Short mmCIF file of C-alpha atoms in Angstrom, two decimals:
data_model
loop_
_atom_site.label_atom_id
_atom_site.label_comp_id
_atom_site.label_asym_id
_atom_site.label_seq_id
_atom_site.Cartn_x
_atom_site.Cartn_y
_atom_site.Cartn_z
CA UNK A 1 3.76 12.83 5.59
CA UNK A 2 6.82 15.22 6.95
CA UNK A 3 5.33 14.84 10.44
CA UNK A 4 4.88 10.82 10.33
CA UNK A 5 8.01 10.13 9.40
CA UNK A 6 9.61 12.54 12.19
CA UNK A 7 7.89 12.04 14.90
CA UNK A 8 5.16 8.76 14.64
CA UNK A 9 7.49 6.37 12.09
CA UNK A 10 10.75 7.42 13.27
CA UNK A 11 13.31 4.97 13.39
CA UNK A 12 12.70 3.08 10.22
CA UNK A 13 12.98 3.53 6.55
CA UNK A 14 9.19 5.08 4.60
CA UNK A 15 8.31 4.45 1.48
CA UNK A 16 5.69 6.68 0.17
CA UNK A 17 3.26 4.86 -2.82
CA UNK A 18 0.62 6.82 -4.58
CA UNK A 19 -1.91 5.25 -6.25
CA UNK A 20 -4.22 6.44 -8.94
CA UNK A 21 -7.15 5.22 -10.34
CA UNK A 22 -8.84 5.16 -13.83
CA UNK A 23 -11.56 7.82 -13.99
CA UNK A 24 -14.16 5.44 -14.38
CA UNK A 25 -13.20 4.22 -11.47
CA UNK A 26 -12.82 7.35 -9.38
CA UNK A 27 -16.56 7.66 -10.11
CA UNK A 28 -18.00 4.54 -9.10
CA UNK A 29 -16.14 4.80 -5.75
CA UNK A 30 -17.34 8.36 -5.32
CA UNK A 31 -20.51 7.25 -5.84
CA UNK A 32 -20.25 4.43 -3.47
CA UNK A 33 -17.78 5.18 -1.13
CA UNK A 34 -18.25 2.13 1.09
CA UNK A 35 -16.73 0.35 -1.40
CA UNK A 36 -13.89 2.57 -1.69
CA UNK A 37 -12.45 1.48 1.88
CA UNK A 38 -12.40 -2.00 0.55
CA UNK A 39 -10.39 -1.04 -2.66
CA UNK A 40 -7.82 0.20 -0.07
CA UNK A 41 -7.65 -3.22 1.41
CA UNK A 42 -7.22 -5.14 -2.12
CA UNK A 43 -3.88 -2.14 -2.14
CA UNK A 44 -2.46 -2.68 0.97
CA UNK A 45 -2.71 -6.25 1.10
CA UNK A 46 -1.59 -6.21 -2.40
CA UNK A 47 1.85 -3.95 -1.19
CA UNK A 48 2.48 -5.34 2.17
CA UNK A 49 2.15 -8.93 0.79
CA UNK A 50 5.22 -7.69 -1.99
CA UNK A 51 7.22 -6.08 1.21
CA UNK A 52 6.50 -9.00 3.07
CA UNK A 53 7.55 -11.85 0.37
CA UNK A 54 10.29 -9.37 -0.71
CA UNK A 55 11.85 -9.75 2.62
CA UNK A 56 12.15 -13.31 2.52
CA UNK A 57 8.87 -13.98 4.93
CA UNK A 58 5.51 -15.13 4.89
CA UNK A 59 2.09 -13.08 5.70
CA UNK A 60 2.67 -15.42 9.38
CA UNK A 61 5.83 -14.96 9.78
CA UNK A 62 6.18 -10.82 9.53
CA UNK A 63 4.11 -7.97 9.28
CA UNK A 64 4.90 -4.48 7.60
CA UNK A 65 3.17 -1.00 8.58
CA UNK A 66 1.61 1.16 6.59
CA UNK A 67 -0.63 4.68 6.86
CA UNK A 68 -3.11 6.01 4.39
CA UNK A 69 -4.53 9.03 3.28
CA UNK A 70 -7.43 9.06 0.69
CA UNK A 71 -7.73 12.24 -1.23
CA UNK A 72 -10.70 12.76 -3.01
CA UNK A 73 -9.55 15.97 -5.03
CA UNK A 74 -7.19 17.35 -7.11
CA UNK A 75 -5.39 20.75 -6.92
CA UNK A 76 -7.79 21.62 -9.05
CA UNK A 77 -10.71 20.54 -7.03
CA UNK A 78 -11.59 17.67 -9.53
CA UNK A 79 -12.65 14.28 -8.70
CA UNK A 80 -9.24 12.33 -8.45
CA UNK A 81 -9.56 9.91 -5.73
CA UNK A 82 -5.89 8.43 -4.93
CA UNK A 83 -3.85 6.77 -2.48
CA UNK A 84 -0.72 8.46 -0.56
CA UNK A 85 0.54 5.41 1.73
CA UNK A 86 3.73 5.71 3.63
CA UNK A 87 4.42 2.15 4.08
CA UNK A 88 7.71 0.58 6.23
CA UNK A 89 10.29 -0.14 3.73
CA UNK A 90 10.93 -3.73 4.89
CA UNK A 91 9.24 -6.18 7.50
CA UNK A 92 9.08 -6.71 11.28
CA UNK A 93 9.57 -10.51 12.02
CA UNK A 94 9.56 -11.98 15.80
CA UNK A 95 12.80 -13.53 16.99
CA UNK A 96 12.41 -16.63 18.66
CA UNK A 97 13.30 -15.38 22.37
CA UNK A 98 10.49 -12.86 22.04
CA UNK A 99 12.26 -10.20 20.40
CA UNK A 100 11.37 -8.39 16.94
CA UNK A 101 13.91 -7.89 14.01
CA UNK A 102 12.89 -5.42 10.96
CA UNK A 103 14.39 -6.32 7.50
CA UNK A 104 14.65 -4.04 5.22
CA UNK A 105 14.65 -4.62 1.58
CA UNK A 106 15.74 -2.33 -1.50
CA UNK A 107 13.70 -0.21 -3.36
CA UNK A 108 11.17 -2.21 -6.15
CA UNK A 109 12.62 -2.27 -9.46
CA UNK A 110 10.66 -1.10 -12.24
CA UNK A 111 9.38 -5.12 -13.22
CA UNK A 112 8.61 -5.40 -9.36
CA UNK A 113 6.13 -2.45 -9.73
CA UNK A 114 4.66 -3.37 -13.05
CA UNK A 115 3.61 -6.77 -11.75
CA UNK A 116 2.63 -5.24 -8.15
CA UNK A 117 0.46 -2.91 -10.72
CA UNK A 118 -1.09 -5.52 -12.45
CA UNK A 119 -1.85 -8.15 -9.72
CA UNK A 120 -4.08 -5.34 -7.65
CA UNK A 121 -5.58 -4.31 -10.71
CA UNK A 122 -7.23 -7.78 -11.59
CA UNK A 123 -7.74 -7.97 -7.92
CA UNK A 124 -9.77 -4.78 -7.98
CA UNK A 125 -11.43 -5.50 -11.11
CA UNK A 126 -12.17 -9.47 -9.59
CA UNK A 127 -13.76 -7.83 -6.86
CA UNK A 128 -15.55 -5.15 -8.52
#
């Protein structure tokens, strides 16, 4: 993460989410792991369409950035699939003369990340 933000990211603000999942979970995507990549997706659209909106934009009007690692284990080498994404903190619009302009926005509050939490967990379960 050190090394992303230094030298690939640098420049703008990182957030860094981690996401866990239930056990139950953690199984059936290790058991299937196509269908683990398109968890991710349901995550990151879920985030980046909160960054996005929380800037003041639409999904066409900005984008935001983001880079994932899945980890499979846990320190202790047990089956704990999760999440670390280093997303931008804010969103990269286009100026009308053909520039870009990133907005950043503040930090979610703690109601911001219980709803963020609960609209990509019926997504994930919808999809599942």
């Amino acid at each position: 993460a050190g090394l992303l933000v230094d030298d690939v990211l640098r420049g703008y603000p990182i957030r860094q989410w981690v996401l866990s999942l239930l056990i139950p979970l953690r199984l059936l995507l290790a058991r299937y792991p196509s269908e683990l990549g398109k968890v991710m997706q349901i995550i990151h659209r879920g985030i980046s369409t909160h960054i996005v909106n929380k800037a003041e934009f639409t999904n066409k009007q900005a984008k935001t950035g983001a880079v994932t690692l899945i980890q499979r284990f846990g320190s202790a080498l047990n089956l704990n699939i999760h999440f670390h994404m280093l997303f931008l903190e804010g969103a990269i619009s286009e100026n009308p003369w053909g520039g870009t302009t990133f907005t950043r926005i503040k930090a979610p509050s703690h109601h911001e990340m219980l709803e963020l939490v609960h609209t990509i967990s019926h997504r994930i379960a919808r999809y599942l």
